[in-house]
Amino acid sequence: MKTPAILTIAAALAQPLLAQHAPDRHPLYDAAAPTAAQAQKAPAATELKLAVMPDTRISTEMQQVDAAAAPAVRLSGWRGERCSTQLVVQANGAAKSLRVAAAALQGQGGSLPLSATMVRYTKGAGKVLADVIGTESMCDNPAGVLRPVWVQVDIPRDAAPGLYKGTVSVAADGCPAVACAVELEVLPNTLPAPRDWKMHFDLWQQPESVARWHDVPAWSPEHLALMKPLMQRLADAGQKAITCAIMDEAWGGQTYDWFPSQVEWVKGADGQMHYDYAAFDTWVEFMMNEAGMKDADIFCYTMIPWSMSIRYRDETPGATAYGTLKLDHKSPEFRRVWGHFLADFRRHLQEKGWLGRTSIALDERGDELVRAAMAVIREFAPELRVVSSVNRPSEVSKGVYVLSPAMEHVGMLTPELMAERKAQGGKTIYYTCCDPQRPNTFTFSQPAEAEFLPLFAAARHLDGYSRWAYNSWNRNPFENTDFGTWPTGDCFLVYPGNLSSIRFERLRDGIEEYEKIRILRAAAESDPALKPAVQELDNTLLQLMSPQNAAGTAQHEQVRQAKECIEKVSKLQENAFLTN
């Protein structure tokens, strides 16, 4: 987790207090909704316009749809792929009961279900921005506000290839309906199920945000039930890691909700440290067995926190309720404390059958700190792997299991280094956080930026992409996506109540493109006729997804061209009906 400017001390200290108070709930809150007085004064709409604008971040500052926007939706996808786009409605007044309807796509292979729902507005960086993909198909739309509509089809993996046609229509009280044609070409190629995707995709999860938002006890049956659809959504995007905390506040209070340890450290009456793994076990078992991440890695944060201290419950006679261990990585105490924990943690993981899939995660720590942690791990729990998010790779960090440098330093990952790491069973990915400004997944980011990120990984033959955070919600994300000094939306990609966002869906689209590229590359190894086309695809991707283009403002055009190239090669693939 990158910190462009640390929270003020007062704000950081306030975290536990803030987390105790549930915010006002606004299940249908929309930041663009008018007041009752405004609604009464606004003239009623008599006309609607509908435009296809997939790559535009809609805000209330925009008054008109793009006159040059495409008049119809044209999509193509592999079997097993999710295809989606954004339509935008413009009314010439307040649209009462604005409603959208989608007719199923029809083709020679039968029908495919098509959904269309309203996109809600929230605030961020002083603007009112459309991002929340709602589940409702009707709303009262204010005068002078464009209303995005999210259109989506999940192509069944047994769908018959061919052309399918349908429509999306919108209407409102006093307005004649307008419609948009939708065409989908289903290609014969097949994507595996998300659990079998190979891209190492890792968004960090925050269980406490769900408990706080819904005002239920952490780790209660109610908490787990509320998390299930939200975490299943993440699994359905190919998530490969479970975010676990083995100590309080590994990142020094950088989230609205306190991030407590899922392993409780207890100094017993005997003066010895003991460890309660109840929450840890509940979380891991839930993510594996209920959320759909059966084979996910277990990433444990951390041995070298920002504060270099460990909070514990003190049961020794006469002690206060809690104590703090301040640890200097150069001192013998660091080895003693962490060695004792790691030996017991190793025993517990072995009993649970999780030892081979568990790693100690180190987040943006210097080489000297990383060396100290790795030395203790090798001595007391050598089976544990190490994963590391680093600003830039070094001789120390390159030997870890999953190495994730910041995007701006991906150029330091030479083909030789990545080949050496792959031969040793390591994965080499990259991450974004508060940087770069673009491409990124902030609330104000243009939609194509999120899709650009996995394509950037594919172009450079990286194993994946990582980002904090999936759902570290602020007080009320429906009201505002700002938090601290972070760029708006930096802390979460989905919303309470298991609502997705344009950002998350476009990121998922990019992961699907990554998987297509991987499959086509593998097919070319055994299909000489496909090899030249895949080589041309690789050259095109490297040019389109260059660092220069990444820093530019035309990611939508680069993504469009990349997808056209992927589609072209897909149509050349022999035995395309075979699942890869």
XYZ file of C-alpha atoms in Angstrom:
580
model
C 0.000 0.000 0.000
C 1.572 3.229 -1.110
C 1.306 6.356 1.006
C 1.690 9.652 -0.864
C 0.876 11.520 2.312
C 0.369 9.803 5.642
C -2.897 10.456 7.432
C -2.651 12.977 10.198
C -1.907 11.514 13.601
C -5.323 12.594 14.826
C -7.080 10.845 11.961
C -5.053 7.693 12.421
C -5.764 7.599 16.148
C -9.453 8.116 15.468
C -9.754 4.934 13.417
C -10.929 2.580 16.210
C -13.488 5.163 17.347
C -14.807 5.737 13.838
C -15.185 2.024 13.285
C -17.493 1.727 16.289
C -20.174 3.926 14.725
C -22.301 2.618 11.880
C -23.092 5.313 9.295
C -26.489 6.291 8.010
C -27.665 3.754 5.469
C -28.674 4.890 1.995
C -29.435 1.676 0.084
C -30.834 3.614 -2.877
C -28.825 6.777 -2.368
C -27.812 8.622 -5.513
C -25.603 11.701 -5.281
C -27.353 13.244 -8.295
C -30.873 12.901 -6.863
C -32.703 16.244 -6.571
C -34.224 17.626 -3.415
C -38.017 17.546 -3.134
C -38.157 21.273 -3.918
C -35.968 20.876 -6.987
C -38.069 17.984 -8.210
C -41.269 20.057 -7.988
C -39.813 22.994 -9.932
C -38.179 21.001 -12.737
C -40.113 20.722 -16.019
C -41.148 17.198 -16.930
C -39.255 15.491 -19.727
C -40.981 14.925 -23.056
C -38.118 13.443 -25.059
C -35.300 10.961 -24.470
C -32.052 10.343 -26.327
C -29.947 7.208 -26.018
C -26.272 6.867 -26.937
C -23.570 4.177 -26.682
C -20.666 5.681 -24.712
C -18.603 2.822 -23.208
C -15.398 4.767 -22.590
C -16.664 7.988 -21.028
C -16.745 8.671 -17.302
C -20.121 10.370 -16.917
C -20.487 13.239 -14.447
C -23.187 15.788 -13.686
C -20.991 18.374 -15.386
C -21.958 16.781 -18.703
C -25.254 17.998 -20.116
C -25.533 16.182 -23.446
C -24.740 12.778 -24.868
C -22.037 12.549 -27.487
C -23.650 13.334 -30.844
C -21.037 11.135 -32.543
C -21.703 8.141 -30.294
C -22.417 4.821 -31.977
C -26.154 4.282 -32.659
C -26.006 0.582 -31.767
C -24.120 -1.809 -29.494
C -21.820 -4.277 -31.206
C -20.050 -6.810 -29.024
C -18.096 -9.995 -29.553
C -16.834 -12.523 -27.078
C -15.667 -16.022 -26.372
C -17.976 -18.545 -24.840
C -17.732 -18.144 -21.090
C -16.937 -14.431 -21.380
C -18.817 -11.488 -19.877
C -19.529 -8.689 -22.360
C -20.808 -5.299 -21.279
C -21.100 -1.674 -22.268
C -22.443 1.675 -21.080
C -25.416 3.423 -22.638
C -26.269 7.001 -21.655
C -29.755 8.517 -21.507
C -30.415 12.233 -21.985
C -33.809 13.718 -21.154
C -34.999 17.253 -21.900
C -36.352 17.612 -18.370
C -36.976 15.644 -15.191
C -37.658 12.053 -16.224
C -40.244 10.541 -13.912
C -40.015 6.756 -13.637
C -37.204 6.485 -16.140
C -37.091 2.795 -16.920
C -34.901 0.510 -18.956
C -35.716 -2.885 -20.431
C -33.555 -5.421 -22.233
C -34.870 -7.952 -24.719
C -33.021 -11.267 -24.792
C -30.497 -11.742 -27.566
C -31.801 -14.117 -30.225
C -29.779 -16.183 -32.675
C -29.704 -19.529 -34.439
C -28.332 -21.028 -31.235
C -31.339 -19.848 -29.217
C -31.492 -16.937 -26.803
C -29.011 -15.358 -24.405
C -30.148 -13.325 -21.385
C -29.308 -9.617 -21.555
C -29.485 -7.337 -18.514
C -29.739 -3.555 -18.286
C -29.653 -1.627 -14.996
C -29.186 1.937 -13.833
C -25.787 3.332 -12.897
C -25.880 5.477 -9.756
C -23.898 8.586 -8.997
C -21.576 9.173 -6.069
C -19.257 12.043 -5.196
C -15.508 12.187 -5.485
C -12.840 14.875 -5.718
C -15.493 17.576 -5.707
C -17.477 16.078 -8.578
C -20.602 13.950 -8.919
C -19.559 10.866 -10.880
C -21.423 7.826 -12.198
C -19.837 4.596 -10.987
C -22.169 2.393 -8.911
C -23.816 -0.338 -11.000
C -27.227 -0.706 -9.405
C -29.662 -3.588 -9.616
C -32.708 -1.399 -10.311
C -34.196 -0.879 -13.764
C -36.114 2.300 -12.859
C -35.364 5.627 -11.195
C -36.538 9.242 -11.133
C -33.884 11.142 -13.056
C -33.264 14.852 -12.352
C -33.440 17.478 -15.047
C -30.082 18.225 -16.643
C -28.475 14.951 -15.499
C -27.374 12.202 -17.876
C -28.249 8.690 -16.699
C -25.860 5.845 -17.593
C -27.267 2.363 -18.098
C -25.118 -0.745 -17.705
C -25.765 -3.474 -20.274
C -24.324 -6.935 -19.704
C -24.467 -10.462 -21.057
C -22.705 -13.501 -19.610
C -22.138 -15.871 -22.526
C -22.725 -19.477 -21.439
C -19.765 -21.745 -21.999
C -21.991 -24.065 -24.056
C -23.510 -21.300 -26.201
C -23.647 -21.960 -29.919
C -21.307 -19.664 -31.869
C -22.928 -17.137 -34.144
C -24.639 -13.759 -34.255
C -27.263 -12.827 -31.649
C -29.476 -9.737 -31.759
C -31.569 -7.918 -29.173
C -32.532 -4.450 -27.994
C -32.331 -2.184 -24.978
C -35.083 0.394 -24.651
C -35.715 3.285 -22.271
C -38.914 5.153 -21.502
C -40.281 7.586 -18.909
C -43.625 9.024 -17.962
C -44.684 11.399 -20.735
C -41.844 10.305 -23.038
C -42.003 7.907 -25.992
C -39.639 4.947 -25.701
C -36.348 4.911 -27.566
C -34.397 1.765 -28.354
C -30.850 0.718 -29.136
C -30.007 -2.392 -31.142
C -27.590 -4.857 -29.558
C -25.568 -7.352 -31.595
C -23.305 -9.981 -30.076
C -21.017 -12.258 -32.059
C -20.244 -15.379 -30.047
C -16.919 -16.831 -31.158
C -16.248 -20.592 -30.958
C -13.312 -20.137 -28.570
C -13.989 -20.959 -24.916
C -12.710 -19.325 -21.749
C -12.149 -21.604 -18.757
C -14.154 -20.974 -15.608
C -12.676 -18.123 -13.517
C -11.293 -20.535 -10.918
C -9.056 -21.917 -13.689
C -7.764 -18.592 -14.952
C -3.996 -18.359 -14.604
C -3.485 -14.625 -14.162
C -2.367 -13.890 -10.593
C -5.038 -11.354 -9.650
C -4.926 -10.003 -6.103
C -7.201 -7.340 -4.621
C -6.830 -6.982 -0.846
C -9.985 -7.684 1.141
C -11.264 -5.946 4.291
C -13.758 -8.071 6.298
C -14.231 -5.417 8.992
C -15.784 -2.964 6.526
C -18.633 -5.386 5.870
C -19.271 -5.950 9.575
C -19.251 -2.219 10.310
C -21.449 -1.232 7.388
C -24.120 -3.803 8.193
C -23.708 -3.356 11.966
C -23.174 -7.053 12.732
C -20.539 -8.696 14.959
C -17.342 -9.607 13.151
C -17.113 -13.307 12.254
C -20.725 -13.943 13.220
C -22.912 -16.073 10.906
C -24.593 -12.840 9.795
C -21.218 -11.326 8.889
C -20.189 -14.341 6.833
C -23.549 -14.460 5.042
C -23.218 -10.790 4.079
C -19.657 -11.281 2.838
C -20.447 -14.356 0.764
C -21.857 -12.722 -2.405
C -19.271 -9.930 -2.226
C -16.348 -12.359 -2.029
C -17.909 -14.659 -4.617
C -17.903 -11.677 -6.969
C -14.157 -11.370 -6.380
C -13.613 -15.103 -6.909
C -15.587 -14.826 -10.149
C -13.003 -12.307 -11.354
C -10.193 -14.839 -10.831
C -8.900 -13.702 -7.411
C -5.877 -15.768 -6.365
C -5.113 -14.712 -2.766
C -6.821 -14.430 0.613
C -5.793 -11.312 2.550
C -5.068 -12.229 6.162
C -3.834 -10.107 9.075
C -1.519 -11.749 11.607
C -1.109 -8.529 13.584
C -3.072 -5.327 14.168
C -2.836 -2.551 11.604
C -0.083 -3.794 9.336
C -0.380 -0.522 7.383
C -0.561 1.897 10.282
C -4.206 2.970 10.231
C -4.594 3.719 6.517
C -8.200 2.519 6.248
C -11.446 3.917 7.667
C -12.111 0.655 9.492
C -9.576 -0.659 11.944
C -7.745 -3.670 10.508
C -7.360 -5.974 13.522
C -5.292 -9.105 13.594
C -7.076 -12.321 12.734
C -4.597 -14.020 15.041
C -5.013 -12.805 18.604
C -1.743 -12.480 20.475
C -2.267 -13.250 24.172
C 0.331 -12.915 26.908
C -0.869 -15.517 29.373
C -0.677 -15.590 33.147
C 2.469 -17.687 32.742
C 4.133 -14.750 31.002
C 4.324 -16.641 27.701
C 2.775 -15.547 24.421
C -0.075 -17.676 23.101
C -1.997 -17.361 19.836
C -5.698 -17.692 19.125
C -6.332 -18.630 15.493
C -10.153 -18.726 15.644
C -10.806 -15.710 13.411
C -7.990 -16.657 11.035
C -9.400 -20.160 10.602
C -12.953 -18.893 10.147
C -11.851 -16.432 7.459
C -9.654 -18.818 5.477
C -12.182 -21.659 5.608
C -14.968 -19.285 4.568
C -12.988 -17.934 1.609
C -12.000 -21.424 0.453
C -15.274 -23.249 0.996
C -17.970 -20.590 0.715
C -16.554 -17.766 -1.391
C -15.151 -20.039 -4.100
C -11.401 -19.597 -3.550
C -10.616 -23.218 -2.841
C -7.104 -23.071 -4.298
C -6.202 -19.497 -3.352
C -2.919 -18.548 -1.708
C -2.995 -17.343 1.889
C -1.109 -14.044 2.191
C -0.415 -13.031 5.785
C 0.363 -9.401 6.643
C 2.954 -8.911 8.053
C 6.215 -9.223 10.003
C 7.445 -5.720 9.308
C 4.550 -3.297 9.815
C 4.710 0.437 9.426
C 4.745 0.933 13.203
C 7.171 -1.947 13.933
C 5.028 -2.897 16.925
C 2.669 -5.705 17.896
C -0.426 -5.270 20.040
C -1.340 -8.129 22.389
C -3.889 -8.924 25.078
C -2.206 -9.130 28.466
C -3.512 -11.651 31.005
C -0.581 -11.468 33.376
C -1.592 -10.544 36.958
C -1.846 -6.789 37.507
C -1.327 -5.877 33.859
C -3.475 -3.510 31.830
C -5.782 -5.086 29.263
C -3.468 -4.580 26.306
C 0.230 -4.167 25.758
C 2.486 -3.302 22.836
C 5.741 -4.887 21.761
C 8.046 -2.436 20.023
C 10.398 -4.369 17.776
C 13.678 -3.258 16.264
C 14.563 -5.530 13.367
C 18.228 -5.310 14.393
C 17.632 -6.530 17.934
C 17.600 -10.112 19.274
C 14.043 -9.434 20.447
C 12.838 -9.345 16.819
C 14.122 -12.886 16.261
C 12.820 -14.127 19.606
C 9.280 -12.732 19.254
C 8.762 -13.623 15.619
C 10.562 -16.946 15.945
C 8.189 -17.987 18.726
C 5.151 -16.982 16.677
C 6.347 -18.544 13.421
C 7.113 -21.883 15.065
C 3.594 -22.025 16.507
C 2.022 -20.681 13.284
C 3.863 -23.324 11.288
C 2.495 -26.035 13.589
C -1.049 -24.706 13.215
C -0.834 -24.392 9.433
C 0.518 -27.922 9.183
C -2.417 -29.213 11.227
C -4.860 -27.387 8.947
C -3.103 -28.563 5.776
C -2.352 -24.989 4.698
C 1.389 -24.783 5.195
C 2.299 -25.190 1.523
C -0.023 -22.398 0.377
C 0.759 -19.757 2.997
C 3.097 -16.787 2.597
C 4.258 -13.945 4.791
C 3.437 -10.746 2.910
C 5.756 -7.743 3.091
C 4.392 -4.430 1.869
C 6.802 -1.782 0.587
C 9.541 -2.445 3.098
C 13.213 -1.687 2.585
C 15.813 -4.352 1.845
C 17.257 -4.314 5.358
C 13.831 -5.027 6.878
C 13.099 -7.709 4.286
C 16.411 -9.452 5.039
C 15.628 -9.491 8.760
C 12.177 -11.011 8.197
C 13.410 -13.602 5.703
C 16.188 -14.722 8.041
C 13.719 -15.478 10.848
C 11.325 -17.228 8.455
C 14.098 -19.463 7.109
C 15.115 -20.400 10.636
C 11.738 -21.099 12.225
C 9.285 -21.832 9.376
C 11.239 -22.465 6.182
C 8.180 -23.840 4.366
C 6.527 -20.424 4.488
C 6.991 -18.432 1.318
C 7.441 -14.674 1.122
C 5.532 -12.288 -1.132
C 6.584 -8.696 -1.520
C 5.113 -5.512 -2.962
C 8.045 -3.230 -3.595
C 8.566 0.154 -5.124
C 11.303 -1.333 -7.290
C 12.846 -4.838 -7.399
C 16.243 -5.510 -5.834
C 18.601 -8.411 -5.240
C 16.770 -9.149 -1.991
C 13.195 -8.944 -3.210
C 13.679 -10.809 -6.482
C 13.965 -14.122 -4.635
C 10.435 -14.009 -3.180
C 7.499 -16.152 -4.311
C 5.341 -13.312 -5.688
C 7.254 -10.175 -6.582
C 5.153 -7.093 -7.285
C 6.925 -3.829 -8.162
C 5.106 -0.576 -8.806
C 3.984 0.025 -12.377
C 6.536 2.761 -12.987
C 9.380 0.328 -12.289
C 8.161 -2.638 -14.337
C 10.926 -1.853 -16.833
C 13.427 -3.192 -14.300
C 11.922 -6.673 -14.748
C 14.137 -8.047 -17.482
C 13.098 -11.144 -19.460
C 16.084 -12.946 -17.918
C 14.966 -12.111 -14.390
C 11.386 -13.205 -15.047
C 12.541 -16.454 -16.692
C 14.807 -17.188 -13.718
C 11.974 -16.532 -11.273
C 9.516 -18.661 -13.256
C 11.977 -21.556 -13.302
C 12.107 -21.329 -9.497
C 8.318 -21.387 -9.189
C 7.978 -17.648 -8.581
C 5.412 -15.244 -9.983
C 6.228 -11.752 -11.235
C 3.373 -9.278 -11.254
C 2.980 -5.514 -10.790
C 0.735 -3.164 -8.852
C -0.854 0.261 -8.911
C -1.970 2.265 -5.889
C -2.113 6.047 -5.479
C 0.281 6.145 -8.402
C 0.258 6.453 -11.320
C -2.391 9.083 -11.947
C -3.254 7.096 -15.048
C -3.955 4.424 -15.912
C -5.715 3.610 -12.665
C -9.040 2.695 -11.096
C -10.033 5.899 -9.304
C -13.642 7.063 -9.387
C -12.660 9.780 -11.870
C -10.559 7.435 -14.046
C -11.832 6.892 -17.550
C -13.392 3.398 -17.789
C -10.844 1.988 -20.245
C -7.975 2.663 -17.834
C -9.031 -0.282 -15.662
C -9.125 -2.613 -18.676
C -5.712 -1.343 -19.769
C -4.050 -2.638 -16.582
C -4.308 -6.432 -17.193
C -3.493 -5.897 -20.871
C -0.324 -4.090 -19.783
C 0.614 -7.187 -17.755
C -0.087 -9.462 -20.716
C 1.912 -7.309 -23.127
C 4.986 -7.542 -20.879
C 4.491 -11.273 -20.157
C 3.922 -10.612 -16.451
C 2.060 -13.164 -14.343
C -0.566 -10.770 -13.041
C -1.652 -7.614 -11.305
C -2.316 -6.534 -7.730
C -4.014 -3.628 -6.019
C -5.219 -2.596 -2.655
C -8.066 -2.528 -2.041
C -11.214 -4.416 -2.926
C -13.596 -3.145 -0.246
C -11.932 -0.885 2.314
C -14.971 1.383 2.421
C -15.006 4.872 3.835
C -17.842 6.104 6.070
C -20.410 5.972 3.271
C -19.216 5.261 -0.263
C -22.647 6.006 -1.724
C -22.311 9.593 -0.535
C -18.643 10.086 -1.361
C -15.668 7.974 -2.434
C -13.028 10.263 -0.892
C -10.879 9.145 2.032
C -7.925 10.932 3.572
C -5.403 12.181 1.048
C -5.866 9.230 -1.282
C -7.232 9.810 -4.791
C -10.972 9.297 -4.686
C -12.027 5.658 -4.976
C -8.528 4.381 -4.227
C -9.735 2.337 -1.250
C -12.438 0.225 -2.911
C -13.699 -1.075 -6.240
C -17.105 -2.366 -5.140
C -19.883 -0.979 -2.966
C -21.880 -2.178 0.058
C -24.706 -4.573 -0.674
C -22.557 -6.404 -3.240
C -22.896 -3.709 -5.871
C -20.260 -3.635 -8.571
C -18.763 -0.605 -10.268
C -17.820 0.415 -13.774
C -14.195 0.319 -12.596
C -14.386 -3.263 -11.334
C -16.236 -4.571 -14.376
C -13.776 -3.020 -16.812
C -10.887 -4.424 -14.773
C -12.525 -7.840 -15.018
C -12.873 -7.351 -18.783
C -9.110 -6.816 -18.935
C -8.497 -10.031 -17.006
C -10.566 -11.932 -19.561
C -8.476 -10.396 -22.354
C -5.332 -11.443 -20.470
C -6.616 -15.031 -20.368
C -7.419 -14.998 -24.072
C -3.889 -13.858 -24.863
C -2.446 -16.574 -22.634
C -4.566 -19.235 -24.321
C -3.707 -18.048 -27.830
C 0.000 -18.017 -26.987
C -0.224 -21.575 -25.677
C -2.162 -22.693 -28.767
C 0.501 -21.205 -31.044
C 3.113 -23.492 -29.483
C 1.417 -26.494 -31.074
C -0.162 -24.791 -34.085
C 2.457 -23.511 -36.571
C -0.236 -21.770 -38.613
C -1.200 -19.654 -35.598
C 2.323 -18.729 -34.514
C 2.898 -15.768 -36.926
C -0.421 -14.207 -35.970
C 0.337 -14.547 -32.252
C 3.774 -13.052 -32.779
C 2.156 -10.111 -34.548
C -0.309 -9.830 -31.663
C 2.562 -9.751 -29.157
C 4.332 -7.020 -31.114
C 1.138 -4.980 -31.340
C 0.410 -5.350 -27.629
C 3.914 -4.283 -26.664
C 3.519 -1.161 -28.763
C -0.008 -0.335 -27.616
C 0.626 -1.053 -23.930
C 3.906 0.837 -23.725
C 4.811 2.934 -20.658
C 4.380 6.032 -22.810
C 0.832 5.066 -23.776
C 0.102 4.045 -20.208
C 0.874 7.580 -19.052
C -1.164 9.167 -21.839
C -4.862 9.909 -22.146
C -5.923 7.555 -24.944
C -6.179 4.228 -23.131
C -9.625 3.701 -24.662
C -8.107 3.700 -28.139
C -5.244 1.388 -27.169
C -7.657 -1.025 -25.491
C -9.947 -0.964 -28.530
C -7.089 -1.770 -30.910
C -5.763 -4.508 -28.623
C -9.165 -6.173 -28.446
C -9.543 -6.024 -32.209
C -6.195 -7.799 -32.592
C -7.141 -10.441 -30.023
C -10.434 -11.053 -31.821
C -8.662 -11.351 -35.174
C -6.271 -13.997 -33.872
C -9.089 -15.775 -32.012
C -10.864 -16.381 -35.306
C -7.729 -18.096 -36.657
C -7.356 -20.529 -33.788
C -7.801 -24.164 -34.776
C -9.845 -26.428 -32.516
C -11.358 -23.324 -30.975
C -14.153 -25.381 -29.423
C -11.641 -26.974 -27.084
C -11.365 -25.478 -23.612
C -7.830 -24.426 -22.753
